[in-house]
Structures are given as C-alpha cells and as structure tokens.
JSON list of C-alpha atoms in Angstrom, two decimals:
[
{"chain": "A", "resi": 1, "resn": "UNK", "atom": "CA", "xyz": [93.10, 120.89, 76.46]},
{"chain": "A", "resi": 2, "resn": "UNK", "atom": "CA", "xyz": [93.68, 119.50, 73.09]},
{"chain": "A", "resi": 3, "resn": "UNK", "atom": "CA", "xyz": [92.49, 115.85, 72.43]},
{"chain": "A", "resi": 4, "resn": "UNK", "atom": "CA", "xyz": [94.40, 112.97, 71.06]},
{"chain": "A", "resi": 5, "resn": "UNK", "atom": "CA", "xyz": [92.92, 109.67, 70.24]},
{"chain": "A", "resi": 6, "resn": "UNK", "atom": "CA", "xyz": [94.37, 106.33, 69.55]},
{"chain": "A", "resi": 7, "resn": "UNK", "atom": "CA", "xyz": [92.95, 103.11, 67.82]},
{"chain": "A", "resi": 8, "resn": "UNK", "atom": "CA", "xyz": [92.86, 100.48, 68.83]},
{"chain": "A", "resi": 9, "resn": "UNK", "atom": "CA", "xyz": [92.90, 100.75, 72.55]},
{"chain": "A", "resi": 10, "resn": "UNK", "atom": "CA", "xyz": [93.95, 97.36, 72.72]},
{"chain": "A", "resi": 11, "resn": "UNK", "atom": "CA", "xyz": [94.76, 94.40, 70.20]},
{"chain": "A", "resi": 12, "resn": "UNK", "atom": "CA", "xyz": [95.75, 90.97, 70.59]},
{"chain": "A", "resi": 13, "resn": "UNK", "atom": "CA", "xyz": [97.59, 89.22, 67.56]},
{"chain": "A", "resi": 14, "resn": "UNK", "atom": "CA", "xyz": [99.49, 86.19, 66.60]},
{"chain": "A", "resi": 15, "resn": "UNK", "atom": "CA", "xyz": [103.16, 86.00, 66.46]},
{"chain": "A", "resi": 16, "resn": "UNK", "atom": "CA", "xyz": [104.55, 87.02, 62.87]},
{"chain": "A", "resi": 17, "resn": "UNK", "atom": "CA", "xyz": [101.59, 89.29, 61.82]},
{"chain": "A", "resi": 18, "resn": "UNK", "atom": "CA", "xyz": [101.56, 92.94, 61.52]},
{"chain": "A", "resi": 19, "resn": "UNK", "atom": "CA", "xyz": [99.57, 95.52, 63.86]},
{"chain": "A", "resi": 20, "resn": "UNK", "atom": "CA", "xyz": [98.79, 99.18, 62.81]},
{"chain": "A", "resi": 21, "resn": "UNK", "atom": "CA", "xyz": [97.86, 101.77, 65.66]},
{"chain": "A", "resi": 22, "resn": "UNK", "atom": "CA", "xyz": [96.69, 105.02, 64.73]},
{"chain": "A", "resi": 23, "resn": "UNK", "atom": "CA", "xyz": [97.15, 108.09, 66.59]},
{"chain": "A", "resi": 24, "resn": "UNK", "atom": "CA", "xyz": [94.97, 111.19, 65.77]},
{"chain": "A", "resi": 25, "resn": "UNK", "atom": "CA", "xyz": [94.72, 114.93, 66.93]},
{"chain": "A", "resi": 26, "resn": "UNK", "atom": "CA", "xyz": [91.17, 115.61, 67.05]},
{"chain": "A", "resi": 27, "resn": "UNK", "atom": "CA", "xyz": [90.90, 119.44, 67.64]},
{"chain": "A", "resi": 28, "resn": "UNK", "atom": "CA", "xyz": [94.19, 120.72, 66.35]},
{"chain": "A", "resi": 29, "resn": "UNK", "atom": "CA", "xyz": [96.74, 120.22, 63.72]},
{"chain": "A", "resi": 30, "resn": "UNK", "atom": "CA", "xyz": [99.74, 118.35, 64.92]},
{"chain": "A", "resi": 31, "resn": "UNK", "atom": "CA", "xyz": [103.14, 118.96, 62.88]},
{"chain": "A", "resi": 32, "resn": "UNK", "atom": "CA", "xyz": [104.88, 116.68, 65.40]},
{"chain": "A", "resi": 33, "resn": "UNK", "atom": "CA", "xyz": [103.74, 113.44, 66.95]},
{"chain": "A", "resi": 34, "resn": "UNK", "atom": "CA", "xyz": [105.85, 111.24, 69.21]},
{"chain": "A", "resi": 35, "resn": "UNK", "atom": "CA", "xyz": [105.41, 107.36, 70.03]},
{"chain": "A", "resi": 36, "resn": "UNK", "atom": "CA", "xyz": [106.39, 106.00, 73.07]},
{"chain": "A", "resi": 37, "resn": "UNK", "atom": "CA", "xyz": [106.39, 102.42, 74.70]},
{"chain": "A", "resi": 38, "resn": "UNK", "atom": "CA", "xyz": [105.71, 101.66, 78.36]},
{"chain": "A", "resi": 39, "resn": "UNK", "atom": "CA", "xyz": [106.46, 98.54, 80.06]},
{"chain": "A", "resi": 40, "resn": "UNK", "atom": "CA", "xyz": [104.55, 97.34, 83.26]},
{"chain": "A", "resi": 41, "resn": "UNK", "atom": "CA", "xyz": [105.65, 99.64, 86.35]},
{"chain": "A", "resi": 42, "resn": "UNK", "atom": "CA", "xyz": [107.89, 101.59, 84.07]},
{"chain": "A", "resi": 43, "resn": "UNK", "atom": "CA", "xyz": [108.36, 105.04, 82.54]},
{"chain": "A", "resi": 44, "resn": "UNK", "atom": "CA", "xyz": [107.66, 105.85, 79.04]},
{"chain": "A", "resi": 45, "resn": "UNK", "atom": "CA", "xyz": [110.47, 105.26, 76.53]},
{"chain": "A", "resi": 46, "resn": "UNK", "atom": "CA", "xyz": [110.64, 107.45, 73.49]},
{"chain": "A", "resi": 47, "resn": "UNK", "atom": "CA", "xyz": [110.52, 105.48, 70.40]},
{"chain": "A", "resi": 48, "resn": "UNK", "atom": "CA", "xyz": [110.41, 107.98, 67.39]},
{"chain": "A", "resi": 49, "resn": "UNK", "atom": "CA", "xyz": [109.73, 111.51, 66.56]},
{"chain": "A", "resi": 50, "resn": "UNK", "atom": "CA", "xyz": [107.24, 111.85, 63.70]},
{"chain": "A", "resi": 51, "resn": "UNK", "atom": "CA", "xyz": [107.04, 115.03, 61.73]},
{"chain": "A", "resi": 52, "resn": "UNK", "atom": "CA", "xyz": [104.12, 115.63, 59.02]},
{"chain": "A", "resi": 53, "resn": "UNK", "atom": "CA", "xyz": [105.48, 115.11, 55.59]},
{"chain": "A", "resi": 54, "resn": "UNK", "atom": "CA", "xyz": [109.04, 113.56, 56.38]},
{"chain": "A", "resi": 55, "resn": "UNK", "atom": "CA", "xyz": [110.52, 110.44, 57.82]},
{"chain": "A", "resi": 56, "resn": "UNK", "atom": "CA", "xyz": [110.53, 109.67, 61.39]},
{"chain": "A", "resi": 57, "resn": "UNK", "atom": "CA", "xyz": [113.47, 109.99, 63.47]},
{"chain": "A", "resi": 58, "resn": "UNK", "atom": "CA", "xyz": [114.03, 106.93, 65.65]},
{"chain": "A", "resi": 59, "resn": "UNK", "atom": "CA", "xyz": [115.73, 106.73, 68.96]},
{"chain": "A", "resi": 60, "resn": "UNK", "atom": "CA", "xyz": [118.70, 104.80, 69.36]},
{"chain": "A", "resi": 61, "resn": "UNK", "atom": "CA", "xyz": [118.13, 100.96, 69.65]},
{"chain": "A", "resi": 62, "resn": "UNK", "atom": "CA", "xyz": [114.75, 101.16, 67.99]},
{"chain": "A", "resi": 63, "resn": "UNK", "atom": "CA", "xyz": [114.49, 99.00, 64.79]},
{"chain": "A", "resi": 64, "resn": "UNK", "atom": "CA", "xyz": [113.18, 101.40, 62.07]},
{"chain": "A", "resi": 65, "resn": "UNK", "atom": "CA", "xyz": [112.31, 98.58, 59.80]},
{"chain": "A", "resi": 66, "resn": "UNK", "atom": "CA", "xyz": [110.39, 96.84, 62.64]},
{"chain": "A", "resi": 67, "resn": "UNK", "atom": "CA", "xyz": [108.24, 99.83, 63.79]},
{"chain": "A", "resi": 68, "resn": "UNK", "atom": "CA", "xyz": [107.20, 101.76, 60.68]},
{"chain": "A", "resi": 69, "resn": "UNK", "atom": "CA", "xyz": [105.92, 105.18, 61.19]},
{"chain": "A", "resi": 70, "resn": "UNK", "atom": "CA", "xyz": [103.89, 107.19, 58.78]},
{"chain": "A", "resi": 71, "resn": "UNK", "atom": "CA", "xyz": [102.79, 110.97, 59.50]},
{"chain": "A", "resi": 72, "resn": "UNK", "atom": "CA", "xyz": [100.93, 111.42, 56.24]},
{"chain": "A", "resi": 73, "resn": "UNK", "atom": "CA", "xyz": [98.65, 114.36, 57.64]},
{"chain": "A", "resi": 74, "resn": "UNK", "atom": "CA", "xyz": [98.62, 117.14, 60.07]},
{"chain": "A", "resi": 75, "resn": "UNK", "atom": "CA", "xyz": [96.13, 115.01, 62.34]},
{"chain": "A", "resi": 76, "resn": "UNK", "atom": "CA", "xyz": [97.31, 111.43, 61.72]},
{"chain": "A", "resi": 77, "resn": "UNK", "atom": "CA", "xyz": [100.29, 109.22, 62.44]},
{"chain": "A", "resi": 78, "resn": "UNK", "atom": "CA", "xyz": [100.52, 105.56, 62.44]},
{"chain": "A", "resi": 79, "resn": "UNK", "atom": "CA", "xyz": [102.75, 102.96, 63.91]},
{"chain": "A", "resi": 80, "resn": "UNK", "atom": "CA", "xyz": [102.93, 99.57, 62.42]},
{"chain": "A", "resi": 81, "resn": "UNK", "atom": "CA", "xyz": [104.69, 96.76, 64.27]},
{"chain": "A", "resi": 82, "resn": "UNK", "atom": "CA", "xyz": [105.85, 94.66, 61.72]},
{"chain": "A", "resi": 83, "resn": "UNK", "atom": "CA", "xyz": [106.27, 90.79, 62.24]},
{"chain": "A", "resi": 84, "resn": "UNK", "atom": "CA", "xyz": [105.22, 91.22, 65.65]},
{"chain": "A", "resi": 85, "resn": "UNK", "atom": "CA", "xyz": [106.70, 88.96, 68.53]},
{"chain": "A", "resi": 86, "resn": "UNK", "atom": "CA", "xyz": [105.88, 88.33, 72.00]},
{"chain": "A", "resi": 87, "resn": "UNK", "atom": "CA", "xyz": [108.57, 90.65, 73.25]},
{"chain": "A", "resi": 88, "resn": "UNK", "atom": "CA", "xyz": [106.93, 93.48, 71.33]},
{"chain": "A", "resi": 89, "resn": "UNK", "atom": "CA", "xyz": [103.86, 93.04, 73.94]},
{"chain": "A", "resi": 90, "resn": "UNK", "atom": "CA", "xyz": [103.64, 96.50, 75.43]},
{"chain": "A", "resi": 91, "resn": "UNK", "atom": "CA", "xyz": [101.64, 99.66, 75.88]},
{"chain": "A", "resi": 92, "resn": "UNK", "atom": "CA", "xyz": [102.21, 102.09, 73.12]},
{"chain": "A", "resi": 93, "resn": "UNK", "atom": "CA", "xyz": [101.48, 105.79, 73.65]},
{"chain": "A", "resi": 94, "resn": "UNK", "atom": "CA", "xyz": [101.49, 108.70, 71.18]},
{"chain": "A", "resi": 95, "resn": "UNK", "atom": "CA", "xyz": [101.72, 112.25, 71.82]},
{"chain": "A", "resi": 96, "resn": "UNK", "atom": "CA", "xyz": [100.99, 115.33, 69.46]},
{"chain": "A", "resi": 97, "resn": "UNK", "atom": "CA", "xyz": [102.16, 118.80, 69.49]},
{"chain": "A", "resi": 98, "resn": "UNK", "atom": "CA", "xyz": [102.13, 121.87, 67.15]},
{"chain": "A", "resi": 99, "resn": "UNK", "atom": "CA", "xyz": [105.18, 123.38, 68.39]},
{"chain": "A", "resi": 100, "resn": "UNK", "atom": "CA", "xyz": [106.18, 126.92, 68.12]},
{"chain": "A", "resi": 101, "resn": "UNK", "atom": "CA", "xyz": [108.92, 126.55, 70.51]},
{"chain": "A", "resi": 102, "resn": "UNK", "atom": "CA", "xyz": [110.81, 123.55, 71.93]},
{"chain": "A", "resi": 103, "resn": "UNK", "atom": "CA", "xyz": [108.77, 123.67, 75.08]},
{"chain": "A", "resi": 104, "resn": "UNK", "atom": "CA", "xyz": [105.09, 123.62, 73.75]},
{"chain": "A", "resi": 105, "resn": "UNK", "atom": "CA", "xyz": [103.05, 121.12, 75.49]},
{"chain": "A", "resi": 106, "resn": "UNK", "atom": "CA", "xyz": [102.59, 117.60, 74.27]},
{"chain": "A", "resi": 107, "resn": "UNK", "atom": "CA", "xyz": [99.36, 116.03, 74.57]},
{"chain": "A", "resi": 108, "resn": "UNK", "atom": "CA", "xyz": [99.04, 112.50, 74.98]},
{"chain": "A", "resi": 109, "resn": "UNK", "atom": "CA", "xyz": [96.72, 109.73, 73.53]},
{"chain": "A", "resi": 110, "resn": "UNK", "atom": "CA", "xyz": [95.06, 107.00, 75.93]},
{"chain": "A", "resi": 111, "resn": "UNK", "atom": "CA", "xyz": [97.40, 104.41, 74.74]},
{"chain": "A", "resi": 112, "resn": "UNK", "atom": "CA", "xyz": [97.00, 101.21, 73.06]},
{"chain": "A", "resi": 113, "resn": "UNK", "atom": "CA", "xyz": [97.96, 97.72, 74.74]},
{"chain": "A", "resi": 114, "resn": "UNK", "atom": "CA", "xyz": [99.40, 95.33, 72.34]},
{"chain": "A", "resi": 115, "resn": "UNK", "atom": "CA", "xyz": [99.74, 91.56, 73.30]},
{"chain": "A", "resi": 116, "resn": "UNK", "atom": "CA", "xyz": [101.51, 89.26, 70.98]},
{"chain": "A", "resi": 117, "resn": "UNK", "atom": "CA", "xyz": [100.68, 85.55, 71.51]},
{"chain": "B", "resi": 1, "resn": "UNK", "atom": "CA", "xyz": [121.23, 112.84, 77.59]},
{"chain": "B", "resi": 2, "resn": "UNK", "atom": "CA", "xyz": [119.15, 114.40, 80.24]},
{"chain": "B", "resi": 3, "resn": "UNK", "atom": "CA", "xyz": [118.05, 112.24, 83.15]},
{"chain": "B", "resi": 4, "resn": "UNK", "atom": "CA", "xyz": [115.32, 112.80, 85.61]},
{"chain": "B", "resi": 5, "resn": "UNK", "atom": "CA", "xyz": [115.14, 111.10, 88.96]},
{"chain": "B", "resi": 6, "resn": "UNK", "atom": "CA", "xyz": [111.70, 111.23, 90.99]},
{"chain": "B", "resi": 7, "resn": "UNK", "atom": "CA", "xyz": [111.36, 110.55, 94.50]},
{"chain": "B", "resi": 8, "resn": "UNK", "atom": "CA", "xyz": [109.81, 108.89, 96.14]},
{"chain": "B", "resi": 9, "resn": "UNK", "atom": "CA", "xyz": [109.11, 106.02, 93.77]},
{"chain": "B", "resi": 10, "resn": "UNK", "atom": "CA", "xyz": [105.89, 105.24, 95.78]},
{"chain": "B", "resi": 11, "resn": "UNK", "atom": "CA", "xyz": [103.71, 106.98, 98.38]},
{"chain": "B", "resi": 12, "resn": "UNK", "atom": "CA", "xyz": [100.88, 105.78, 100.40]},
{"chain": "B", "resi": 13, "resn": "UNK", "atom": "CA", "xyz": [98.98, 108.40, 102.40]},
{"chain": "B", "resi": 14, "resn": "UNK", "atom": "CA", "xyz": [95.72, 108.78, 104.20]},
{"chain": "B", "resi": 15, "resn": "UNK", "atom": "CA", "xyz": [92.98, 110.87, 102.81]},
{"chain": "B", "resi": 16, "resn": "UNK", "atom": "CA", "xyz": [93.50, 114.57, 103.72]},
{"chain": "B", "resi": 17, "resn": "UNK", "atom": "CA", "xyz": [97.14, 114.47, 104.03]},
{"chain": "B", "resi": 18, "resn": "UNK", "atom": "CA", "xyz": [99.48, 116.55, 102.14]},
{"chain": "B", "resi": 19, "resn": "UNK", "atom": "CA", "xyz": [102.18, 115.23, 99.90]},
{"chain": "B", "resi": 20, "resn": "UNK", "atom": "CA", "xyz": [105.17, 116.16, 97.80]},
{"chain": "B", "resi": 21, "resn": "UNK", "atom": "CA", "xyz": [106.72, 114.43, 95.06]},
{"chain": "B", "resi": 22, "resn": "UNK", "atom": "CA", "xyz": [110.38, 115.57, 93.64]},
{"chain": "B", "resi": 23, "resn": "UNK", "atom": "CA", "xyz": [111.85, 115.59, 90.29]},
{"chain": "B", "resi": 24, "resn": "UNK", "atom": "CA", "xyz": [115.59, 116.07, 89.99]},
{"chain": "B", "resi": 25, "resn": "UNK", "atom": "CA", "xyz": [117.39, 116.86, 86.69]},
{"chain": "B", "resi": 26, "resn": "UNK", "atom": "CA", "xyz": [121.24, 116.17, 85.87]},
{"chain": "B", "resi": 27, "resn": "UNK", "atom": "CA", "xyz": [121.04, 119.13, 83.69]},
{"chain": "B", "resi": 28, "resn": "UNK", "atom": "CA", "xyz": [119.39, 122.51, 83.22]},
{"chain": "B", "resi": 29, "resn": "UNK", "atom": "CA", "xyz": [115.76, 122.21, 82.57]},
{"chain": "B", "resi": 30, "resn": "UNK", "atom": "CA", "xyz": [114.21, 124.19, 79.61]},
{"chain": "B", "resi": 31, "resn": "UNK", "atom": "CA", "xyz": [110.91, 122.93, 80.21]},
{"chain": "B", "resi": 32, "resn": "UNK", "atom": "CA", "xyz": [109.56, 120.75, 82.82]},
{"chain": "B", "resi": 33, "resn": "UNK", "atom": "CA", "xyz": [105.91, 119.12, 82.67]},
{"chain": "B", "resi": 34, "resn": "UNK", "atom": "CA", "xyz": [104.12, 117.18, 85.13]},
{"chain": "B", "resi": 35, "resn": "UNK", "atom": "CA", "xyz": [101.60, 114.43, 84.02]},
{"chain": "B", "resi": 36, "resn": "UNK", "atom": "CA", "xyz": [99.39, 112.17, 85.80]},
{"chain": "B", "resi": 37, "resn": "UNK", "atom": "CA", "xyz": [98.71, 108.39, 84.47]},
{"chain": "B", "resi": 38, "resn": "UNK", "atom": "CA", "xyz": [96.12, 106.05, 85.64]},
{"chain": "B", "resi": 39, "resn": "UNK", "atom": "CA", "xyz": [97.29, 102.61, 85.10]},
{"chain": "B", "resi": 40, "resn": "UNK", "atom": "CA", "xyz": [96.86, 101.42, 81.56]},
{"chain": "B", "resi": 41, "resn": "UNK", "atom": "CA", "xyz": [95.63, 104.86, 80.50]},
{"chain": "B", "resi": 42, "resn": "UNK", "atom": "CA", "xyz": [97.17, 107.79, 78.77]},
{"chain": "B", "resi": 43, "resn": "UNK", "atom": "CA", "xyz": [98.97, 110.83, 80.39]},
{"chain": "B", "resi": 44, "resn": "UNK", "atom": "CA", "xyz": [96.95, 113.82, 81.53]},
{"chain": "B", "resi": 45, "resn": "UNK", "atom": "CA", "xyz": [98.82, 117.10, 81.33]},
{"chain": "B", "resi": 46, "resn": "UNK", "atom": "CA", "xyz": [99.08, 118.76, 84.82]},
{"chain": "B", "resi": 47, "resn": "UNK", "atom": "CA", "xyz": [101.54, 121.66, 84.60]},
{"chain": "B", "resi": 48, "resn": "UNK", "atom": "CA", "xyz": [104.29, 122.97, 82.71]},
{"chain": "B", "resi": 49, "resn": "UNK", "atom": "CA", "xyz": [107.27, 125.21, 84.14]},
{"chain": "B", "resi": 50, "resn": "UNK", "atom": "CA", "xyz": [109.97, 127.04, 82.48]},
{"chain": "B", "resi": 51, "resn": "UNK", "atom": "CA", "xyz": [111.14, 129.90, 84.59]},
{"chain": "B", "resi": 52, "resn": "UNK", "atom": "CA", "xyz": [113.36, 129.80, 87.49]},
{"chain": "B", "resi": 53, "resn": "UNK", "atom": "CA", "xyz": [111.29, 130.22, 90.63]},
{"chain": "B", "resi": 54, "resn": "UNK", "atom": "CA", "xyz": [108.09, 129.66, 88.83]},
{"chain": "B", "resi": 55, "resn": "UNK", "atom": "CA", "xyz": [105.22, 128.10, 90.76]},
{"chain": "B", "resi": 56, "resn": "UNK", "atom": "CA", "xyz": [101.85, 127.03, 89.34]},
{"chain": "B", "resi": 57, "resn": "UNK", "atom": "CA", "xyz": [98.64, 125.86, 90.97]},
{"chain": "B", "resi": 58, "resn": "UNK", "atom": "CA", "xyz": [95.67, 123.90, 89.61]},
{"chain": "B", "resi": 59, "resn": "UNK", "atom": "CA", "xyz": [92.97, 123.10, 92.28]},
{"chain": "B", "resi": 60, "resn": "UNK", "atom": "CA", "xyz": [94.70, 121.30, 95.04]},
{"chain": "B", "resi": 61, "resn": "UNK", "atom": "CA", "xyz": [98.11, 120.71, 93.16]},
{"chain": "B", "resi": 62, "resn": "UNK", "atom": "CA", "xyz": [100.82, 123.13, 93.19]},
{"chain": "B", "resi": 63, "resn": "UNK", "atom": "CA", "xyz": [104.25, 122.62, 91.05]},
{"chain": "B", "resi": 64, "resn": "UNK", "atom": "CA", "xyz": [107.32, 124.45, 91.60]},
{"chain": "B", "resi": 65, "resn": "UNK", "atom": "CA", "xyz": [110.67, 124.86, 89.77]},
{"chain": "B", "resi": 66, "resn": "UNK", "atom": "CA", "xyz": [113.76, 126.02, 91.64]},
{"chain": "B", "resi": 67, "resn": "UNK", "atom": "CA", "xyz": [115.83, 129.12, 90.81]},
{"chain": "B", "resi": 68, "resn": "UNK", "atom": "CA", "xyz": [118.70, 127.03, 89.29]},
{"chain": "B", "resi": 69, "resn": "UNK", "atom": "CA", "xyz": [116.12, 125.15, 87.10]},
{"chain": "B", "resi": 70, "resn": "UNK", "atom": "CA", "xyz": [117.25, 121.63, 88.12]},
{"chain": "B", "resi": 71, "resn": "UNK", "atom": "CA", "xyz": [114.58, 120.46, 90.71]},
{"chain": "B", "resi": 72, "resn": "UNK", "atom": "CA", "xyz": [110.88, 120.64, 90.65]},
{"chain": "B", "resi": 73, "resn": "UNK", "atom": "CA", "xyz": [108.30, 119.53, 93.18]},
{"chain": "B", "resi": 74, "resn": "UNK", "atom": "CA", "xyz": [104.83, 118.77, 92.85]},
{"chain": "B", "resi": 75, "resn": "UNK", "atom": "CA", "xyz": [102.53, 119.33, 96.22]},
{"chain": "B", "resi": 76, "resn": "UNK", "atom": "CA", "xyz": [99.08, 118.16, 96.64]},
{"chain": "B", "resi": 77, "resn": "UNK", "atom": "CA", "xyz": [97.19, 119.65, 99.56]},
{"chain": "B", "resi": 78, "resn": "UNK", "atom": "CA", "xyz": [94.44, 117.49, 101.21]},
{"chain": "B", "resi": 79, "resn": "UNK", "atom": "CA", "xyz": [94.82, 114.44, 99.12]},
{"chain": "B", "resi": 80, "resn": "UNK", "atom": "CA", "xyz": [91.73, 112.58, 97.96]},
{"chain": "B", "resi": 81, "resn": "UNK", "atom": "CA", "xyz": [91.40, 109.18, 96.47]},
{"chain": "B", "resi": 82, "resn": "UNK", "atom": "CA", "xyz": [90.95, 110.81, 93.00]},
{"chain": "B", "resi": 83, "resn": "UNK", "atom": "CA", "xyz": [94.64, 112.11, 93.30]},
{"chain": "B", "resi": 84, "resn": "UNK", "atom": "CA", "xyz": [95.82, 108.37, 93.15]},
{"chain": "B", "resi": 85, "resn": "UNK", "atom": "CA", "xyz": [97.80, 107.42, 90.09]},
{"chain": "B", "resi": 86, "resn": "UNK", "atom": "CA", "xyz": [101.19, 107.57, 88.60]},
{"chain": "B", "resi": 87, "resn": "UNK", "atom": "CA", "xyz": [102.93, 111.16, 88.60]},
{"chain": "B", "resi": 88, "resn": "UNK", "atom": "CA", "xyz": [105.47, 111.71, 85.80]},
{"chain": "B", "resi": 89, "resn": "UNK", "atom": "CA", "xyz": [107.76, 114.54, 85.52]},
{"chain": "B", "resi": 90, "resn": "UNK", "atom": "CA", "xyz": [109.06, 115.07, 82.01]},
{"chain": "B", "resi": 91, "resn": "UNK", "atom": "CA", "xyz": [111.76, 117.48, 80.72]},
{"chain": "B", "resi": 92, "resn": "UNK", "atom": "CA", "xyz": [112.69, 119.14, 77.54]},
{"chain": "B", "resi": 93, "resn": "UNK", "atom": "CA", "xyz": [116.23, 119.41, 77.11]},
{"chain": "B", "resi": 94, "resn": "UNK", "atom": "CA", "xyz": [117.84, 122.31, 75.11]},
{"chain": "B", "resi": 95, "resn": "UNK", "atom": "CA", "xyz": [119.18, 120.52, 72.02]},
{"chain": "B", "resi": 96, "resn": "UNK", "atom": "CA", "xyz": [116.51, 117.92, 71.70]},
{"chain": "B", "resi": 97, "resn": "UNK", "atom": "CA", "xyz": [113.72, 120.10, 70.09]},
{"chain": "B", "resi": 98, "resn": "UNK", "atom": "CA", "xyz": [110.27, 118.89, 71.65]},
{"chain": "B", "resi": 99, "resn": "UNK", "atom": "CA", "xyz": [111.64, 115.39, 72.90]},
{"chain": "B", "resi": 100, "resn": "UNK", "atom": "CA", "xyz": [110.45, 114.64, 76.40]},
{"chain": "B", "resi": 101, "resn": "UNK", "atom": "CA", "xyz": [112.45, 112.60, 78.68]},
{"chain": "B", "resi": 102, "resn": "UNK", "atom": "CA", "xyz": [110.56, 111.21, 81.56]},
{"chain": "B", "resi": 103, "resn": "UNK", "atom": "CA", "xyz": [111.44, 110.20, 85.31]},
{"chain": "B", "resi": 104, "resn": "UNK", "atom": "CA", "xyz": [110.59, 106.88, 86.50]},
{"chain": "B", "resi": 105, "resn": "UNK", "atom": "CA", "xyz": [107.24, 107.86, 87.87]},
{"chain": "B", "resi": 106, "resn": "UNK", "atom": "CA", "xyz": [105.88, 108.01, 91.44]},
{"chain": "B", "resi": 107, "resn": "UNK", "atom": "CA", "xyz": [102.89, 105.70, 92.30]},
{"chain": "B", "resi": 108, "resn": "UNK", "atom": "CA", "xyz": [100.58, 107.48, 94.63]},
{"chain": "B", "resi": 109, "resn": "UNK", "atom": "CA", "xyz": [98.10, 105.54, 96.76]},
{"chain": "B", "resi": 110, "resn": "UNK", "atom": "CA", "xyz": [95.51, 107.54, 98.86]},
{"chain": "B", "resi": 111, "resn": "UNK", "atom": "CA", "xyz": [93.58, 105.47, 101.38]},
{"chain": "B", "resi": 112, "resn": "UNK", "atom": "CA", "xyz": [89.97, 106.91, 102.24]}
]
C-alpha cells in the first residue's frame, strides 16, 4: 500500500509557541490530504481537508487561524499549531489520497504526539 | 451528518477464539473502511467495501457489508495476540467528497 510519513513523531513545546507538523506521501501524489486529531481512548476527529494549491476547508468548530494548513505540493501538507496551549495537546494524524472518486482509499501517517507544557 | 456506531466498545478474547466487531450507520454507506490502530500509532488500512452484500477477506480477517449498505461486520478467525489493537470503521458519505467519519473504535485484547 501507499506510504505516508509524518514529522516529527512527537514534540514537546512551551505554551505560546508554534509547532509545525509535516505530512508527506512518499510514493504517490496526494491531491487531497486530511488532518485529524485524536484524544486518548477516543476516535479520530476530522479537523480539515487540504487540497493541493488551494485553501484548506475546516470542519465546524476548528479555528483556522490557530491551525494553519498549507498544501504546497502534491506530496507535502503542513499543519502549524499557532500559539499552542496545553489543551492543544493531542495526537495529530494526517491521511493522504489521490481521489478518482469519493471512495478512494485514504492512507494514514503514523501520527504526531504533541504535548504543550 | 453520518454517524457510525461500533460494538462492542471493547473485547477481550483468548488466543484462538473467533470474534466479530460490528459497525452500524445511520445513513446509507457509499464506502465503508476498516482500519486497525495500535495505541499511539497511525492507522493501517485493512479493507474497503462498497457494494451491498460484498465480502472481502485478508488472511484471517473477513469484512462484510450488508445488502442495505448500513451495517458492516469484521470477523477474525482464530485470533492471535498480533490482532490486538483498536479497530475503527470509517465511512464516506454521499455528499462529503472523500471525508471519512469514524466510529468510536473497538479495543481488542487477545490473551495468549
């Protein structure tokens, strides 16, 4: 199957700083990438949909100014958590797909664990 | 919005036993995905079902989608400790292009 990587795999930062997480599709071109967050013992919640070359579409309740998403190329999307606070601590997972239809498989990265002190 | 309900929420079985996890949707499923997740890791794609009545198998895991396309089951035969993890069903709705909605997950523990 297709491979998606994330970097870093974990990060610890101080409150008020910004953190950038990268999501890369390694062996295919991803026209669409999705960003999810997951709290302990909970399921994944979609944050935003990122299409290459256009602005991301955010889910209701997700602050676009806080979670900046950039999808500058067909293999890279970045999520920047700005002015991070302890409540932003979570597991962030991206997925990538190159949809020919709405049901094309999404391949997930290994996730990034963010801890904000 | 599409809602998925998984049952059971957690499952503990002895190695070698069979088990079934269910995923029920409030709306017609246009695509139903099964993923496996180890705690603190990403999701591993298992199978995707689209057609009513469809059934797919990979090694000891079989997934089915009912004829009405509102319920799916994941069956593991002769479970092994390597099957332990969190199983998530995800669905694509008809109007949300490519967006996946996930069930709450089923935590599977397999005792050797």
